[in-house]
PDB file of C-alpha atoms and ligand atoms in Angstrom:
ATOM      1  CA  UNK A   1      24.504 -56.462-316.896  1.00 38.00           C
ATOM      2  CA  UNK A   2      24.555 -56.906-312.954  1.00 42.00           C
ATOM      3  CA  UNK A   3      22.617 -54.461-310.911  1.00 44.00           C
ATOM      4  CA  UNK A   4      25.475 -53.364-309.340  1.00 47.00           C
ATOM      5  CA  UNK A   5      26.992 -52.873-312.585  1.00 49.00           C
ATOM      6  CA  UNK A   6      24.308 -51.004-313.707  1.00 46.00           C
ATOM      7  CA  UNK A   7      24.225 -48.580-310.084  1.00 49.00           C
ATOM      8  CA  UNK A   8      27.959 -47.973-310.508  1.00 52.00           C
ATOM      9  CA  UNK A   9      27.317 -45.815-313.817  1.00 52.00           C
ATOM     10  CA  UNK A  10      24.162 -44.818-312.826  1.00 51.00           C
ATOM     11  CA  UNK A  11      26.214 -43.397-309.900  1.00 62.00           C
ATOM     12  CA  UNK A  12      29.210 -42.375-311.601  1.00 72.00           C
ATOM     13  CA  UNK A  13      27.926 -38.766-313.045  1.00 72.00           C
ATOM     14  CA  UNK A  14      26.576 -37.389-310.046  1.00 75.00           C
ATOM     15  CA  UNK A  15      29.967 -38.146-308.006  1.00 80.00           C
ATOM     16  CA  UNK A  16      32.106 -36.563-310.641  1.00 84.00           C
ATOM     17  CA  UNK A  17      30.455 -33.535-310.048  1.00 87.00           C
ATOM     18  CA  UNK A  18      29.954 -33.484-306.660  1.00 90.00           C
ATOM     19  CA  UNK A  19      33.731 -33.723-306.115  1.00 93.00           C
ATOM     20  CA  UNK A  20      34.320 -30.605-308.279  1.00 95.00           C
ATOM     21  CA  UNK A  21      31.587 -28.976-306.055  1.00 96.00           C
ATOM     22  CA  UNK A  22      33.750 -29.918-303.218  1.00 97.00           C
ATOM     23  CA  UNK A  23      36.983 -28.665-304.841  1.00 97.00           C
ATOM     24  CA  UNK A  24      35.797 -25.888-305.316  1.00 98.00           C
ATOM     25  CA  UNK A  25      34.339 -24.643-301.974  1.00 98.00           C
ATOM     26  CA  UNK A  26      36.827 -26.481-300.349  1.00 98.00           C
ATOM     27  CA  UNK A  27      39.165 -23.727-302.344  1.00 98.00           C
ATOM     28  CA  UNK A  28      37.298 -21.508-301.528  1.00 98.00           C
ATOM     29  CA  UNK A  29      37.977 -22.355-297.391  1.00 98.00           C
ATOM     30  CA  UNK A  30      41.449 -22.243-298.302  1.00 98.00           C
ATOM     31  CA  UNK A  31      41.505 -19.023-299.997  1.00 98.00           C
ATOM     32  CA  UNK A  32      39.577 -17.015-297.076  1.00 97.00           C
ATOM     33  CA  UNK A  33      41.993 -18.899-294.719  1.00 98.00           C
ATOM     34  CA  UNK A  34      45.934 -17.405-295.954  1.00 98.00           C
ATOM     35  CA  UNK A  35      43.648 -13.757-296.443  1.00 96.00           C
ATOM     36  CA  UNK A  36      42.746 -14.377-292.471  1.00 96.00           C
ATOM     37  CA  UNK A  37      46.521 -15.375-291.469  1.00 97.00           C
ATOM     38  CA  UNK A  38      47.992 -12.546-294.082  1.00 97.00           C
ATOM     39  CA  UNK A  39      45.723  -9.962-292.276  1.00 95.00           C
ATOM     40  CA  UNK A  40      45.824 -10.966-288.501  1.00 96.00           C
ATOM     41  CA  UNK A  41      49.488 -12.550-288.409  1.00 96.00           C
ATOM     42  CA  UNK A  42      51.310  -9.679-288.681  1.00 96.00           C
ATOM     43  CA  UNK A  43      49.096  -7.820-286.425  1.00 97.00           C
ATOM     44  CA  UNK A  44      49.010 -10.148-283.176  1.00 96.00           C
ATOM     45  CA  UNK A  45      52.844 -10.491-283.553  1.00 96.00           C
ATOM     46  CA  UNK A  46      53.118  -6.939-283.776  1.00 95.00           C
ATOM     47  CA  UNK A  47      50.529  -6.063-280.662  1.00 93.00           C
ATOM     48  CA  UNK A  48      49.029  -3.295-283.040  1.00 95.00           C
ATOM     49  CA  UNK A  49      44.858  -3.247-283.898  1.00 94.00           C
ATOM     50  CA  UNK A  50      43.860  -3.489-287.592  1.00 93.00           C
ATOM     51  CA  UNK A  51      41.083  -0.860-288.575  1.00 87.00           C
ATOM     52  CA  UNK A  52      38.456  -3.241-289.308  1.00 84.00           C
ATOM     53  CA  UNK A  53      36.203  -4.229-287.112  1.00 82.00           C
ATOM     54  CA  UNK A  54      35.908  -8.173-287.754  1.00 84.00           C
ATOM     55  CA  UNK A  55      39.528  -8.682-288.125  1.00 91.00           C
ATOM     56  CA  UNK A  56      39.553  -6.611-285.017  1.00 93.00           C
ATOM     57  CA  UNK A  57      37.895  -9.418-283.175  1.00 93.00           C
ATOM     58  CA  UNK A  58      40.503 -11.689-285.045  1.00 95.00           C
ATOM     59  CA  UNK A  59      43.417 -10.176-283.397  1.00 96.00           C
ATOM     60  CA  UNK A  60      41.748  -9.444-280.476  1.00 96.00           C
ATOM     61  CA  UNK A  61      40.927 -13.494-280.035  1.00 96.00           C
ATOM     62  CA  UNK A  62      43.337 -15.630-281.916  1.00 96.00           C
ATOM     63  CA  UNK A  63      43.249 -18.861-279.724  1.00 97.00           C
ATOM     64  CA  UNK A  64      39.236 -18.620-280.008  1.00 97.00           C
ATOM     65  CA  UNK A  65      39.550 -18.361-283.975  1.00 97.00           C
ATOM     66  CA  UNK A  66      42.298 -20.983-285.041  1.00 97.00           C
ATOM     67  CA  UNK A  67      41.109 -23.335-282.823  1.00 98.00           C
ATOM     68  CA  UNK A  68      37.913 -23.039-284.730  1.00 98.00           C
ATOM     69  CA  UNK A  69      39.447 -22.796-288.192  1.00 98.00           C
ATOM     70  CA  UNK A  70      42.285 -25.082-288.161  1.00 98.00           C
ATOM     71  CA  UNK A  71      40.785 -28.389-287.017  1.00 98.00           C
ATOM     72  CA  UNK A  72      37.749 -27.225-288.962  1.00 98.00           C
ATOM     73  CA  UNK A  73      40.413 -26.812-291.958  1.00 98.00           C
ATOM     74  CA  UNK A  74      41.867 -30.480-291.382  1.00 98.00           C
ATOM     75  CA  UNK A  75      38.237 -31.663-291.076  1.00 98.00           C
ATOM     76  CA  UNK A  76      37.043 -30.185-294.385  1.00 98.00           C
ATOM     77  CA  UNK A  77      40.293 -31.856-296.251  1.00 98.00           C
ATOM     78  CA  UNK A  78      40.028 -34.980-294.545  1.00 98.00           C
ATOM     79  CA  UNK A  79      36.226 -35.641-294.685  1.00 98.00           C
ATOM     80  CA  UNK A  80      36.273 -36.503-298.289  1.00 96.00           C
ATOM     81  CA  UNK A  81      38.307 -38.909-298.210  1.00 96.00           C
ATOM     82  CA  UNK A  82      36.405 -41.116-295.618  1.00 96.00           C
ATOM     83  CA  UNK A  83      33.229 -40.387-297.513  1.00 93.00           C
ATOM     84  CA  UNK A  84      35.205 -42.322-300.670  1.00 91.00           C
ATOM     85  CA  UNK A  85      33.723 -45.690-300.398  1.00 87.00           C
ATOM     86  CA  UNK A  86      36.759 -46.661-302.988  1.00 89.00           C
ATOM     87  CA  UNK A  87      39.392 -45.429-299.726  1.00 93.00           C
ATOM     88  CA  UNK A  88      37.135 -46.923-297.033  1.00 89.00           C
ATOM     89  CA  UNK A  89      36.564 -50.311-299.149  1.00 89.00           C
ATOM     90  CA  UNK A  90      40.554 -50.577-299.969  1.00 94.00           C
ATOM     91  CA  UNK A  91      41.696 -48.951-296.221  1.00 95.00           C
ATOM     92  CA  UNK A  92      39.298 -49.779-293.442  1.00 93.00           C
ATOM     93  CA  UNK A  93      41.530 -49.823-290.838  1.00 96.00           C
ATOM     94  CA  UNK A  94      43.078 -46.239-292.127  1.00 97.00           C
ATOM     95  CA  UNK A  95      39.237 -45.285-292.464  1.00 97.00           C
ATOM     96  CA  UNK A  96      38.874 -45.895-288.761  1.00 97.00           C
ATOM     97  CA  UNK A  97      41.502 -43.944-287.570  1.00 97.00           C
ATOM     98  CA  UNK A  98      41.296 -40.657-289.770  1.00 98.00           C
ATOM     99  CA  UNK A  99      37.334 -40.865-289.030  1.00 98.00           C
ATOM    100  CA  UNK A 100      38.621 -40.941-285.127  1.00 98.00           C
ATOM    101  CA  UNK A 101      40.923 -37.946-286.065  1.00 98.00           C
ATOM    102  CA  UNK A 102      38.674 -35.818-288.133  1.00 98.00           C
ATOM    103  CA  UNK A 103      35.674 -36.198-285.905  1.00 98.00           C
ATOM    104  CA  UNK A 104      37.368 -35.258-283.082  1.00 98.00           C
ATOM    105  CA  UNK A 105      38.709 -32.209-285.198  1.00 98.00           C
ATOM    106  CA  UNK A 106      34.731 -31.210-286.484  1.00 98.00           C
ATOM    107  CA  UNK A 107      33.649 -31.222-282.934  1.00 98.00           C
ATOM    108  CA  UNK A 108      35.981 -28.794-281.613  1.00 98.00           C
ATOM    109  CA  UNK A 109      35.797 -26.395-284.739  1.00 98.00           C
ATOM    110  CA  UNK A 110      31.476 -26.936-284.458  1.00 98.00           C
ATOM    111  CA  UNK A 111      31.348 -26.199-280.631  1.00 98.00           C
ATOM    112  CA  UNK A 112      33.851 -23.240-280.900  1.00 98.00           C
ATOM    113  CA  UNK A 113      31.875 -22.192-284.044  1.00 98.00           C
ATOM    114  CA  UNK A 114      28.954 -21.533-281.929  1.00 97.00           C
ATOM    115  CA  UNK A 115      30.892 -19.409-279.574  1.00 97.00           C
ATOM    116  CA  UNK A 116      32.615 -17.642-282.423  1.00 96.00           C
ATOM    117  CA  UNK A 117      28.877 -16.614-283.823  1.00 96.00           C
ATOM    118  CA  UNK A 118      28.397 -14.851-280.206  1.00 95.00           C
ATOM    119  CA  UNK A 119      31.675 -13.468-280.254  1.00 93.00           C
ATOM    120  CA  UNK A 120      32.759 -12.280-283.582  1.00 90.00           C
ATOM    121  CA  UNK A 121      28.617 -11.444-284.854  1.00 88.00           C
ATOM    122  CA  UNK A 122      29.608  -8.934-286.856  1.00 84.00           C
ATOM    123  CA  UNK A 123      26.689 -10.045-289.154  1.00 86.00           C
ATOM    124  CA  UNK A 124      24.277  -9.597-285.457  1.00 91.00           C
ATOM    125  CA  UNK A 125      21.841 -11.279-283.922  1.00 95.00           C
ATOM    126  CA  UNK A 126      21.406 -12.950-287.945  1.00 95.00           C
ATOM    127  CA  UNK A 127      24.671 -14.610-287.501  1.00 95.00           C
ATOM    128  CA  UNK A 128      24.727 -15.215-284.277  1.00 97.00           C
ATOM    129  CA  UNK A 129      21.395 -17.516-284.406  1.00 97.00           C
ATOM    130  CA  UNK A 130      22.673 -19.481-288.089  1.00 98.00           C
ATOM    131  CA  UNK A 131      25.623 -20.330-285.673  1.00 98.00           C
ATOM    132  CA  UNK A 132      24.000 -21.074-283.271  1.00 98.00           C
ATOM    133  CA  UNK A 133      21.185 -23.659-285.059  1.00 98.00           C
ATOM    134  CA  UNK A 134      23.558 -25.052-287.905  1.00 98.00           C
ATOM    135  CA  UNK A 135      26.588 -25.149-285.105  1.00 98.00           C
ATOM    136  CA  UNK A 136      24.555 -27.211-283.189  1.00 98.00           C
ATOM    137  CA  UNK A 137      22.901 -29.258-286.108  1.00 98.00           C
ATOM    138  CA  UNK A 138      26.615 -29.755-287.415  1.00 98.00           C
ATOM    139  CA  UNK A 139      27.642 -31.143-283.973  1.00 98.00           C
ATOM    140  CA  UNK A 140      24.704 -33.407-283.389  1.00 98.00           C
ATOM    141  CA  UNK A 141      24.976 -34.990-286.760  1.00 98.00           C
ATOM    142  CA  UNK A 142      28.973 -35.705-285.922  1.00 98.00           C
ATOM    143  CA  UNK A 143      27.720 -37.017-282.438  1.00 98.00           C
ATOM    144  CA  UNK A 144      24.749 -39.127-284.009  1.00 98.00           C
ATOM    145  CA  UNK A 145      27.206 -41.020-287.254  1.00 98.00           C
ATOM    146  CA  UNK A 146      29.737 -42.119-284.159  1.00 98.00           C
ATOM    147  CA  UNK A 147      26.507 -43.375-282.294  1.00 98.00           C
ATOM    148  CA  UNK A 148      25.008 -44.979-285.140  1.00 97.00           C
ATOM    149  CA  UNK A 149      28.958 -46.657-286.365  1.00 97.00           C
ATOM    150  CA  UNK A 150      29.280 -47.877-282.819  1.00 97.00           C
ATOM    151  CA  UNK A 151      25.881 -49.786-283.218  1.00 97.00           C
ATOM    152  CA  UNK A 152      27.293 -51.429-286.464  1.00 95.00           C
ATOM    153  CA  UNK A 153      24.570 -49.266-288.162  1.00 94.00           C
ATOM    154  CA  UNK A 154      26.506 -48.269-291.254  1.00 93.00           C
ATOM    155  CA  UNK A 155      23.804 -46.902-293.710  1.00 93.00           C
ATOM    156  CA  UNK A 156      22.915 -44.610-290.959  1.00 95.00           C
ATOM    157  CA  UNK A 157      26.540 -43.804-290.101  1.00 96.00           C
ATOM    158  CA  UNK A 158      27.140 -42.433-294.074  1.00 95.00           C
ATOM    159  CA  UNK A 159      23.670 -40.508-293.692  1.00 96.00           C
ATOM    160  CA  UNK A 160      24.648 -38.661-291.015  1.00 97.00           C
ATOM    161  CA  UNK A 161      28.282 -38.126-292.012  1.00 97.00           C
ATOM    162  CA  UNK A 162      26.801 -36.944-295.531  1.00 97.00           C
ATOM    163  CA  UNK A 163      24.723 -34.245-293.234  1.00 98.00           C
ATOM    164  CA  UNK A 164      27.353 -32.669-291.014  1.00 98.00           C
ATOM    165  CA  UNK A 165      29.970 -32.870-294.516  1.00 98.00           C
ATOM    166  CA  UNK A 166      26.949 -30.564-296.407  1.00 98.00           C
ATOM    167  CA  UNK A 167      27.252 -27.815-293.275  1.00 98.00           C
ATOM    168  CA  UNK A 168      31.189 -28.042-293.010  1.00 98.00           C
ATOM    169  CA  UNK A 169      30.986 -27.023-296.862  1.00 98.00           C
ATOM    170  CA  UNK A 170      28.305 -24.609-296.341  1.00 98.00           C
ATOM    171  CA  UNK A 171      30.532 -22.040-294.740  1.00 98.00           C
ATOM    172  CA  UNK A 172      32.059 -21.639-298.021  1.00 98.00           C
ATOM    173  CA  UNK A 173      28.741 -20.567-299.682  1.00 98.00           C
ATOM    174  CA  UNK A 174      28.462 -18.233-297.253  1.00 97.00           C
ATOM    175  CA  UNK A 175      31.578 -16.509-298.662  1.00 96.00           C
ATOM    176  CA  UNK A 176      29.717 -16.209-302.105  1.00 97.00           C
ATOM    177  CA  UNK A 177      26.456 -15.205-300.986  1.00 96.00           C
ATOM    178  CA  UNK A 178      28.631 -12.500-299.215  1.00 94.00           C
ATOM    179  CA  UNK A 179      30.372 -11.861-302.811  1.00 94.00           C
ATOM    180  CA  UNK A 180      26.745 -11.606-304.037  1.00 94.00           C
ATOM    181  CA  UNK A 181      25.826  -9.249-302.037  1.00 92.00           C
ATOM    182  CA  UNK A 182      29.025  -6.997-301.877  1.00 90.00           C
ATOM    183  CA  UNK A 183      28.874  -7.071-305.666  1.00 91.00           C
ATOM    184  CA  UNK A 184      25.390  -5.574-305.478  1.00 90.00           C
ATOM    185  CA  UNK A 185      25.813  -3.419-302.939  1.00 84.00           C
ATOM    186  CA  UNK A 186      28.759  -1.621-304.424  1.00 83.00           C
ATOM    187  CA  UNK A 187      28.142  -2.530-308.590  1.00 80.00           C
ATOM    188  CA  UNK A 188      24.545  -2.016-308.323  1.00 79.00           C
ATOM    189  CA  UNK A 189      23.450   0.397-305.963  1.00 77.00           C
ATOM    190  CA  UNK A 190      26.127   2.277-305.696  1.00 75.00           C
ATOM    191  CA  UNK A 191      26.611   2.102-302.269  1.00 77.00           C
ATOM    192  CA  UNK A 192      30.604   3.453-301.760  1.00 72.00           C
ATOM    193  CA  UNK A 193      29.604   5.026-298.407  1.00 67.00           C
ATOM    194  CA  UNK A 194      28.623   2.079-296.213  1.00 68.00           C
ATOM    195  CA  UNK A 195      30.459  -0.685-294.849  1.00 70.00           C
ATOM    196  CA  UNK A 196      31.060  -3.437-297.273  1.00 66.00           C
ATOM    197  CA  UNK A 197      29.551  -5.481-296.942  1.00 72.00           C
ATOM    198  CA  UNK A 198      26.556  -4.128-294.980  1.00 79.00           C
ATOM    199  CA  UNK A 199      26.383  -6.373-291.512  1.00 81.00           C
ATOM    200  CA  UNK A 200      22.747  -7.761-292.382  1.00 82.00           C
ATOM    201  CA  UNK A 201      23.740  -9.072-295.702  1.00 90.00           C
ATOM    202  CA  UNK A 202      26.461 -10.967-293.528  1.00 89.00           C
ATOM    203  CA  UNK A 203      24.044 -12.342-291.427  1.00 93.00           C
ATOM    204  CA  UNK A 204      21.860 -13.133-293.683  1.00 95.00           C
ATOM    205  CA  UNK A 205      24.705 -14.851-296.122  1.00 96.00           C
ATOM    206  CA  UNK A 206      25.314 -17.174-293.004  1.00 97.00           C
ATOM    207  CA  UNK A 207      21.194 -18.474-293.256  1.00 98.00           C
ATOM    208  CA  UNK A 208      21.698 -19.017-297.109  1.00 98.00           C
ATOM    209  CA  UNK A 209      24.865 -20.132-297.249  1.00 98.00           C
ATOM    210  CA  UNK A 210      24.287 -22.825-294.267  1.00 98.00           C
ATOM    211  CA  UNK A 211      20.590 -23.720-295.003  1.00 98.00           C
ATOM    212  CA  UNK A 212      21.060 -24.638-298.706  1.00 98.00           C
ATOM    213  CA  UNK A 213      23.516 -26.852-298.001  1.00 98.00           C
ATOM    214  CA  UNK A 214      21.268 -28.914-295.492  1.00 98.00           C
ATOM    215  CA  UNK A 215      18.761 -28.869-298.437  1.00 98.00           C
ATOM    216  CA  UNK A 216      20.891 -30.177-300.525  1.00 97.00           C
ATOM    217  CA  UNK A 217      22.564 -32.662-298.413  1.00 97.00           C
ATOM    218  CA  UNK A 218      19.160 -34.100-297.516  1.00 97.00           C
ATOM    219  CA  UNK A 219      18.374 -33.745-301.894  1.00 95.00           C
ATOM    220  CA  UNK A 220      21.745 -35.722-302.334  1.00 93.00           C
ATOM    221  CA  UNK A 221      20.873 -38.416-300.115  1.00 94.00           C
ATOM    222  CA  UNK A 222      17.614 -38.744-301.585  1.00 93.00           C
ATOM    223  CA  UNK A 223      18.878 -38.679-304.748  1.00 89.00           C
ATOM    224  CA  UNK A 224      22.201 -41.452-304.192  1.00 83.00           C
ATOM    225  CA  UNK A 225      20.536 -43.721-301.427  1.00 77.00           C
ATOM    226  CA  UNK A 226      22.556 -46.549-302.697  1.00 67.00           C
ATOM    227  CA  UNK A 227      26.069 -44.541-302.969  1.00 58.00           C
ATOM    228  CA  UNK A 228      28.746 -44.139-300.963  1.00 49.00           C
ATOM    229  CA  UNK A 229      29.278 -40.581-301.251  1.00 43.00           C
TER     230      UNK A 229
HETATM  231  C1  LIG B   1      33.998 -27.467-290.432  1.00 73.00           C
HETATM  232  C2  LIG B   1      34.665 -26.670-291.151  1.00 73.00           C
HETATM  233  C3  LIG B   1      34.853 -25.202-290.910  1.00 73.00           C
HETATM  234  C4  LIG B   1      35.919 -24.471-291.339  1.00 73.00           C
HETATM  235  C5  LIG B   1      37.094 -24.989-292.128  1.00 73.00           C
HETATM  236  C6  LIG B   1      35.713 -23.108-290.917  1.00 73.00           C
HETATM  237  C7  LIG B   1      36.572 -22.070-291.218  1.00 73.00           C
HETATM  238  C8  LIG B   1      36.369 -20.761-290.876  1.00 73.00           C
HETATM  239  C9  LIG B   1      37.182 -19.666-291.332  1.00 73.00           C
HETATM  240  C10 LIG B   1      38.361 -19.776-292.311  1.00 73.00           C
HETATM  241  C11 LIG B   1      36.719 -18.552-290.761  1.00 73.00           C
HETATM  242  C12 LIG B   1      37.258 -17.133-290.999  1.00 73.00           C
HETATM  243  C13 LIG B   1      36.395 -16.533-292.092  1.00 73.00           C
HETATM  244  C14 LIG B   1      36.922 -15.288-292.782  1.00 73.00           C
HETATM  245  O1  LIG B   1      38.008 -14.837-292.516  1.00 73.00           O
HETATM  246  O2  LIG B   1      36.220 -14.777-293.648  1.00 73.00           O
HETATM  247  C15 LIG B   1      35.594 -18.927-289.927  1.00 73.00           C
HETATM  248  C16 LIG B   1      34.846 -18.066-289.168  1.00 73.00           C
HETATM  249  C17 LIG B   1      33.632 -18.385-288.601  1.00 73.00           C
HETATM  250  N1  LIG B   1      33.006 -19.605-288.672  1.00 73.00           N
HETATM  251 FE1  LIG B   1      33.794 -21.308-289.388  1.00 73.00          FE
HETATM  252  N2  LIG B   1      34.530 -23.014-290.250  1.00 73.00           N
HETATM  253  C18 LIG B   1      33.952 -24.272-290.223  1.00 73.00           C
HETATM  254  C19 LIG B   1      32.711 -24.597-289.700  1.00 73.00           C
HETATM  255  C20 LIG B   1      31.810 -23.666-289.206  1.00 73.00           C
HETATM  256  C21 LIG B   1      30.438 -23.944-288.852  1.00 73.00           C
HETATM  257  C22 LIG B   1      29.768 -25.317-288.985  1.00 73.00           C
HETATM  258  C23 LIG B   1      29.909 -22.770-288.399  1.00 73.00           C
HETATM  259  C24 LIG B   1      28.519 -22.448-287.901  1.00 73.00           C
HETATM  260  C25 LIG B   1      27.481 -23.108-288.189  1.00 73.00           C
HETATM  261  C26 LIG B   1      30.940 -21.762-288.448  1.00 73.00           C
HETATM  262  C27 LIG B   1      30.808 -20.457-288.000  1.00 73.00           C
HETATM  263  C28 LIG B   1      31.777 -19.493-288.082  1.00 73.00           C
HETATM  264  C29 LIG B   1      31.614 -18.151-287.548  1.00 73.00           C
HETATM  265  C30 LIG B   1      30.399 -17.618-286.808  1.00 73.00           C
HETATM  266  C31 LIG B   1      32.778 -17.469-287.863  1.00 73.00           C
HETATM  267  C32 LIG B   1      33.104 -16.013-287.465  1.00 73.00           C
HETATM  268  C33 LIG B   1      32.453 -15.050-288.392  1.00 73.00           C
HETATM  269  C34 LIG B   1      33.158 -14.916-289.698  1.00 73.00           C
HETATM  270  O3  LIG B   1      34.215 -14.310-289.718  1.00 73.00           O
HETATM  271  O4  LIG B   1      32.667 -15.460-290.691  1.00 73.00           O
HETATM  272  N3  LIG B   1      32.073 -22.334-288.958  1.00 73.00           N
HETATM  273  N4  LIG B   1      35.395 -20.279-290.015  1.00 73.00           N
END
């Protein structure tokens, strides 16, 4: 049996079911994104103010937040694709374009997410700093694969790549954490009165949500050194 042979279905397992990971929270994205053009749409078109606070800021901002979610959106669909070393070994040159496209689509949707997390910090000065660090991380490891690619540095372009892919995804933990939380809030303690959910557990769904998926980017990359995804 060759070693490559051997590393391909070594490999294989983890792969499978990192993709359904990435189906899934990419679903996820998708999901919270027609419940954000449902809710707002109708309301910037119609010049009136919803009666709820974030999708206030929404309305209130709507160049700000689609130019933040929909290259982010095209980023997250796109990005697993490149990171396919079965598309990028078969397409190079296609590889090289859509990697020109999507990068310049993650750095507009990272810088303006950082400006969202002042803007829209519903979640306060909680959110506002997880946008601000894991904003910047995301950008910097976008800025430091296209660095490393230009060098002919490949290894350390998919390492990098790998590391800004586990923050784009982590946004959509931070929709469960907040389901988490809204479930206990309301299921548990019985908390009907309050806001749902309660601004802190917003903020601090943003740290979880966005810090466990740099922990586990850095775990996968440990764990698949030799992979291509
Ligand atoms: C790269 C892919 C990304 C996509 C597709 C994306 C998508 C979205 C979507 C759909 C929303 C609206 C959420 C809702 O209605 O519940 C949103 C809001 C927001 N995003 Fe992103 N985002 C991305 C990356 C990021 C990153 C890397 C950060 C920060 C580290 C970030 C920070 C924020 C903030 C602060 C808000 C406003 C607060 C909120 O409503 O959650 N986003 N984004």
């Amino acid at each position: 049996m060759s070693d490559s042979g051997a590393r391909g279905r070594e490999g294989a397992a983890p792969v499978r079911g990192l993709t359904v990971v990435v189906a899934v929270l990419t679903t996820i994205v998708l999901v919270f994104v027609v419940r954000r053009v449902a809710g707002d749409w109708p309301h910037i078109l119609d010049g009136t103010v919803p009666d709820d606070d974030l999708a206030e800021s929404y309305v209130a901002h709507p160049w700000l937040a689609y130019t933040h979610i929909v290259p982010g959106v095209v980023y997250l669909l796109g990005a697993p694709l490149q990171l396919s070393r079965r598309f990028r070994t078969r397409h190079y040159t296609a590889h090289r374009r859509l990697g020109r496209v999507l990068v310049a689509c993650a750095l507009v949707s990272g810088v303006l997410a950082v400006v969202l997390g002042i803007v829209f910090a519903w979640g306060g000065v909680a959110e506002t700093l997880a946008s601000l660090l894991f904003g910047t991380w995301f950008v910097v490891c976008l800025v430091r694969a296209v660095v490393a690619i230009r060098g002919g540095r490949v290894a350390e372009h998919r390492r990098w790549m790998v590391r800004a892919f586990a923050v784009g995804t982590g946004i959509a933990s931070i929709r469960i954490w907040v389901g988490i939380f809204t479930g206990i809030q309301l299921g548990v303690l019985g908390m009907h009165d309050e806001t749902f959910p309660i601004p802190s557990t917003f903020g601090l769904a943003f740290w979880l949500g966005l810090g466990l998926h740099v922990l586990v980017g850095e775990w996968w990359l440990r764990r698949t050194p030799a992979l291509d995804a």
